[in-house]
CSV table of C-alpha atoms in Angstrom, one decimal:
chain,number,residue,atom,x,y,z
A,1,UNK,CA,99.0,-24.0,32.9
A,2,UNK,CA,97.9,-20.2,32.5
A,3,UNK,CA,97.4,-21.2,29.1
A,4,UNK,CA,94.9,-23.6,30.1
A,5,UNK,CA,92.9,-21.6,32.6
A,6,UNK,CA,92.4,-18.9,30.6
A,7,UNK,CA,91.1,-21.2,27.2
A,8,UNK,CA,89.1,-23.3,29.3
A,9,UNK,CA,87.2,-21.0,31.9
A,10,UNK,CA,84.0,-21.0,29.9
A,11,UNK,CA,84.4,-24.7,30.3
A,12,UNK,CA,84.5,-24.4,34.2
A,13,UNK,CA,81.9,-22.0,34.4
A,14,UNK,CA,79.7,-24.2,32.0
A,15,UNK,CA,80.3,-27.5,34.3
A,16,UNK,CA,79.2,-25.6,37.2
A,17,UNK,CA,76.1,-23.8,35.5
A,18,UNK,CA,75.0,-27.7,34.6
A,19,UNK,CA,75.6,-28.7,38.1
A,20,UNK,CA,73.4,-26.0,39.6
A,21,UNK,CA,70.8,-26.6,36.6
A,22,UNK,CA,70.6,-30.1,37.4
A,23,UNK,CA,71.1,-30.4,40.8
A,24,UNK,CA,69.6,-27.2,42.4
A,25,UNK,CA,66.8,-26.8,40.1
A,26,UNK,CA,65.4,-30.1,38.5
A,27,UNK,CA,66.7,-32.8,41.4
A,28,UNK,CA,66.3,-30.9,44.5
A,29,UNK,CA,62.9,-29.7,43.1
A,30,UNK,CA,62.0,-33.3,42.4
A,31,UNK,CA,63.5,-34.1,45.5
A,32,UNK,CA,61.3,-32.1,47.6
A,33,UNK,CA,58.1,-32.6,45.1
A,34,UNK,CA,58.2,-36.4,45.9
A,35,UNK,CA,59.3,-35.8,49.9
A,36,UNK,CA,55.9,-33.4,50.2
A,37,UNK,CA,54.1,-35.8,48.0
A,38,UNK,CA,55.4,-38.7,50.5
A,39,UNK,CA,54.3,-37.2,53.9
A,40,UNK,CA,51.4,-35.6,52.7
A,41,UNK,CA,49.8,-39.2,51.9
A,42,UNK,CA,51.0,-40.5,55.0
A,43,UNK,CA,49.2,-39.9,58.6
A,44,UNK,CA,52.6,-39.6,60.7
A,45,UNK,CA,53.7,-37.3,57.9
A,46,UNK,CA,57.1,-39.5,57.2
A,47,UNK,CA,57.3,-41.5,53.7
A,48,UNK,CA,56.0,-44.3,52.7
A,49,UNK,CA,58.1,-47.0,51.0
A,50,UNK,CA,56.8,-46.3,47.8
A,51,UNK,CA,57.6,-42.5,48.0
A,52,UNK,CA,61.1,-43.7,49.5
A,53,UNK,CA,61.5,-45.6,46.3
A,54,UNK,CA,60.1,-42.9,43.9
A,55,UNK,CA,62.8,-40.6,45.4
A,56,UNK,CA,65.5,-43.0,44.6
A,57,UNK,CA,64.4,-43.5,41.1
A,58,UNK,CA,64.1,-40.0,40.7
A,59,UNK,CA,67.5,-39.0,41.5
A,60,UNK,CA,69.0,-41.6,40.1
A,61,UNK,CA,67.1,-40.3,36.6
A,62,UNK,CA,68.6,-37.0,37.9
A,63,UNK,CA,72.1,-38.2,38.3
A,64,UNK,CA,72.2,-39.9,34.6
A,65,UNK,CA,70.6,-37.0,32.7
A,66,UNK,CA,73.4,-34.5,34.6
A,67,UNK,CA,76.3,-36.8,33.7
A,68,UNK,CA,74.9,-36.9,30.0
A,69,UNK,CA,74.8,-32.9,29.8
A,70,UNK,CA,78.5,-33.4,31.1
A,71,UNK,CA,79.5,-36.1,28.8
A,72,UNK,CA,78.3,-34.5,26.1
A,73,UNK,CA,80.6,-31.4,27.2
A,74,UNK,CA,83.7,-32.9,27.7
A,75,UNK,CA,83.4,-35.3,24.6
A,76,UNK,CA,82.9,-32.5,22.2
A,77,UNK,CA,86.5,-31.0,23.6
A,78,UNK,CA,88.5,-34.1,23.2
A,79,UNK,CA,86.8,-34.5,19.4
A,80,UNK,CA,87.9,-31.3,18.2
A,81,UNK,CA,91.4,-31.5,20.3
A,82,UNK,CA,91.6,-34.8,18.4
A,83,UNK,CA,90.7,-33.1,15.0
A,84,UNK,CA,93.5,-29.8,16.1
A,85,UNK,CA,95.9,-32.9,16.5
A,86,UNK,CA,95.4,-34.5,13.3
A,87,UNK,CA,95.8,-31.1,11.3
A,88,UNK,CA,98.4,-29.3,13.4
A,89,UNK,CA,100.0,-32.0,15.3
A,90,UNK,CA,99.4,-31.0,18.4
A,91,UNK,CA,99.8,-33.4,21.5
A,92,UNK,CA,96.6,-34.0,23.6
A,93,UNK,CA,96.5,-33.9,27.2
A,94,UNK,CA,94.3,-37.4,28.0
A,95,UNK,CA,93.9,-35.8,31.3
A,96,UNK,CA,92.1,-32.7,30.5
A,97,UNK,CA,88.8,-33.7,30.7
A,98,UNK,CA,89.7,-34.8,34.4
A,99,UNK,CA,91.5,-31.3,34.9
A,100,UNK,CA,88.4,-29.6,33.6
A,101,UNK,CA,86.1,-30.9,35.9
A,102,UNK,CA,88.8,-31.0,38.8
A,103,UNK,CA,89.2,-27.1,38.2
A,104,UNK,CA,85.2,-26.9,38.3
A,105,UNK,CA,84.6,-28.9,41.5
A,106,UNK,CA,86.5,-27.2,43.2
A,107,UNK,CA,84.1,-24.7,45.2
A,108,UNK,CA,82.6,-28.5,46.0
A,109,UNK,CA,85.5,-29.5,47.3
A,110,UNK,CA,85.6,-26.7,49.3
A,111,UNK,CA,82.4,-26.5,50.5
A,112,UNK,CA,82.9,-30.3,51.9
A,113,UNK,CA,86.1,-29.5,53.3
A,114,UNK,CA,84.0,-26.5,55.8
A,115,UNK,CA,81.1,-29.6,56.5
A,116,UNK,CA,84.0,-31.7,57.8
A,117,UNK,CA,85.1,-28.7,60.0
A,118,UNK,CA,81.5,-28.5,61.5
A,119,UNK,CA,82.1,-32.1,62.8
A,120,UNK,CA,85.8,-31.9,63.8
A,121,UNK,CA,85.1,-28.9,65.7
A,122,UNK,CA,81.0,-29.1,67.0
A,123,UNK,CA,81.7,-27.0,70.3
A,124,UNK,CA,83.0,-23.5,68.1
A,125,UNK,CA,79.4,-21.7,67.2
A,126,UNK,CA,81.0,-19.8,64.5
A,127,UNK,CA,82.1,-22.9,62.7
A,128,UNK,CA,79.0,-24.7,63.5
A,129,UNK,CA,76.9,-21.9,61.7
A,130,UNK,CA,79.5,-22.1,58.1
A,131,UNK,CA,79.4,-26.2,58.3
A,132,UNK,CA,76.0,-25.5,58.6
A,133,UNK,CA,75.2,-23.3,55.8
A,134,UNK,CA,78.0,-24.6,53.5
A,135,UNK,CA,75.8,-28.4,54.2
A,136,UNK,CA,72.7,-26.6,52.7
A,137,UNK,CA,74.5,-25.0,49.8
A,138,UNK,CA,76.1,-28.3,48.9
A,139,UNK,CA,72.7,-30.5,49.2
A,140,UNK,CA,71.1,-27.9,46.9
A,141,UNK,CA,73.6,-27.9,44.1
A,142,UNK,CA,74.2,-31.6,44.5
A,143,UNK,CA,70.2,-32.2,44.9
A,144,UNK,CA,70.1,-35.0,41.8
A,145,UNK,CA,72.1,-36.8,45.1
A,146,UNK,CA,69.4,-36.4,47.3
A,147,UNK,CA,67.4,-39.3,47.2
A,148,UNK,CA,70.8,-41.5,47.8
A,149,UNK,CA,72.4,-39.5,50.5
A,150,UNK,CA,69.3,-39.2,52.8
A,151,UNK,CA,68.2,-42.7,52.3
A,152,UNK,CA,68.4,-45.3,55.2
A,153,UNK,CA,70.5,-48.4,53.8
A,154,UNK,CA,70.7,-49.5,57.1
A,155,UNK,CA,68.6,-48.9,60.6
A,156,UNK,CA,69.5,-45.1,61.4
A,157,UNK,CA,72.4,-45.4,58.6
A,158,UNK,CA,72.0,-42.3,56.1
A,159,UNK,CA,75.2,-41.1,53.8
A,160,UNK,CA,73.9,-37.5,54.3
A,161,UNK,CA,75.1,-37.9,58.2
A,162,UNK,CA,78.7,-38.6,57.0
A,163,UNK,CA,81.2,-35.6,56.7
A,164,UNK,CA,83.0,-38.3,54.0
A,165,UNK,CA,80.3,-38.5,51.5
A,166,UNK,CA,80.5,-35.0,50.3
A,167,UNK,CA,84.1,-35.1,48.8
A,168,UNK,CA,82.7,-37.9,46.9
A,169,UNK,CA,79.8,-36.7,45.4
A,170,UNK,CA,82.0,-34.8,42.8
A,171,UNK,CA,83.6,-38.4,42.2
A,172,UNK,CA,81.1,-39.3,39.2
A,173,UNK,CA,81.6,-36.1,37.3
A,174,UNK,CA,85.3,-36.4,37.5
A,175,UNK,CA,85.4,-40.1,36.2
A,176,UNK,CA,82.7,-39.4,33.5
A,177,UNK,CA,84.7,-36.2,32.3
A,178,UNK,CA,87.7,-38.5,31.7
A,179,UNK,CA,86.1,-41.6,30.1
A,180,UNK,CA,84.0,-38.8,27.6
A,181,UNK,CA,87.6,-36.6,26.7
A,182,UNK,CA,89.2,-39.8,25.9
A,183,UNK,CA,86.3,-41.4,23.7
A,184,UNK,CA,85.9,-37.7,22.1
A,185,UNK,CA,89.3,-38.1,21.0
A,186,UNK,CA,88.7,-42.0,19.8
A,187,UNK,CA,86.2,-40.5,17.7
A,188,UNK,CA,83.5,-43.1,19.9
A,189,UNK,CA,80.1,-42.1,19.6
A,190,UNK,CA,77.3,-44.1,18.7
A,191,UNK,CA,74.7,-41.7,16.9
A,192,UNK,CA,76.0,-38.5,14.7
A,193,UNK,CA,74.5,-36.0,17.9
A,194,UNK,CA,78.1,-36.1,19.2
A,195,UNK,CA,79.8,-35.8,15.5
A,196,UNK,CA,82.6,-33.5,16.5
A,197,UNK,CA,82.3,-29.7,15.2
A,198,UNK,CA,85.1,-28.8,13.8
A,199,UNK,CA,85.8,-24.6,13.1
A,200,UNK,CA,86.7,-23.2,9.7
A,201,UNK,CA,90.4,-22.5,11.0
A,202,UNK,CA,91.1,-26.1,12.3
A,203,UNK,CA,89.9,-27.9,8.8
A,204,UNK,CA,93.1,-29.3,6.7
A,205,UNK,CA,92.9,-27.7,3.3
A,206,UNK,CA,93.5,-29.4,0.0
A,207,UNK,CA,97.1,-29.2,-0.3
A,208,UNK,CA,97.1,-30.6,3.7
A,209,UNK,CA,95.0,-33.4,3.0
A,210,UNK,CA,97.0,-34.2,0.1
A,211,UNK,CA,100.4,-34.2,1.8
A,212,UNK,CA,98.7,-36.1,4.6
A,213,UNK,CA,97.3,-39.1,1.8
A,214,UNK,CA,101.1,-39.1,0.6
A,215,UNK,CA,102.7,-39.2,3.9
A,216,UNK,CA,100.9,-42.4,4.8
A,217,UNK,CA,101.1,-43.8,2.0
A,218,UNK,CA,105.2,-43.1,2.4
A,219,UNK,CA,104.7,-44.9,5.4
A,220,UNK,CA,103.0,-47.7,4.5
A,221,UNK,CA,105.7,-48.3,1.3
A,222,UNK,CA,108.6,-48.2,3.8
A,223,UNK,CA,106.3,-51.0,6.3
């Protein structure tokens, strides 16, 4: 386990810099573009369905393009653990790409587990104020979310009013870093942009490949 924290911190670190890419500068921005845009047109100042619309296509947009940038992460990992396994038979983990992201949400996780506090406990002003403040941190780094969360499905229904929601918002980045580490390591991609990358040290030499080419051939004979 130490082993694994310490070779895949930069991955953590890189998860998280995406998240706050994505979601605090390009979705909340868009987020708050199309909101002004919205009331400014409007004579009560509140959006218009159109702008309420625009703001769901737009995170949506946001969402997909910030689970690419992960996808494309955590596939690149399981294609070269994949290419370490074939040349020095070592076992992969078909979990990893679910740790990795697990170990990067976890400030998230964290973050919604002081929101719920604020609602458990409304009466104490000192938890009030971190529920609070940990609520706008989390709607800034998860801003791609925006235009979902804060939209009215139902009459005076929003999923930004539910303590619940924010321990699932890490949700799609968990299930899209396991489906891309697994289809790294199947070798799945369909264009050569996510042709695995594999270092000088981890590429089978002659005599390897040879030995490989007569080992399954060995195989095959005694089939």
């Amino acid at each position: 386990m130490k082993n694994f924290f310490s070779k895949h911190s930069y991955d953590f670190v890189r998860m998280l810099l995406v998240q706050s890419m994505i979601g605090g500068f390009f979705g909340f921005a868009l987020a708050i573009a199309v909101t002004g845009i919205g009331a400014q047109s409007s004579e009560t100042g509140e959006l218009s369905g159109t702008s309420e619309i625009l703001l769901l296509v737009t995170s949506v947009c946001a969402i997909i393009f910030y689970l690419f940038l992960i996808y494309v992460q955590i596939w690149e990992i399981g294609g070269k653990d994949e290419m370490s396994h074939r040349v020095h038979g070592t076992k992969p983990n078909i979990y990893k790409g679910l740790l990795i992201a697990l170990c990067a949400n976890v400030p998230n996780f964290l973050l919604a587990g002081l929101i719920a506090l604020g609602y458990a406990f409304p009466g104490v002003e000192w938890i009030a104020s971190v529920s609070f403040i940990s609520d706008l941190v989390t709607k800034f780094v998860h801003g791609m979310y925006l235009g979902i969360i804060q939209h009215e499905f139902v009459q005076g229904f929003a999923l930004m009013n539910q303590w619940w929601i924010f321990f699932l918002l890490p949700l799609p980045a968990l299930v899209t870093s396991f489906a891309a580490y697994n289809l790294g390591r199947k070798g799945f991609h369909l264009t050569g942009i996510l042709a695995p990358v594999v270092p000088a040290s981890d590429r089978p030499t002659k005599e390897e490949r040879k030995a490989a080419r007569k080992a399954k051939r060995e195989q095959k004979n005694q089939k």
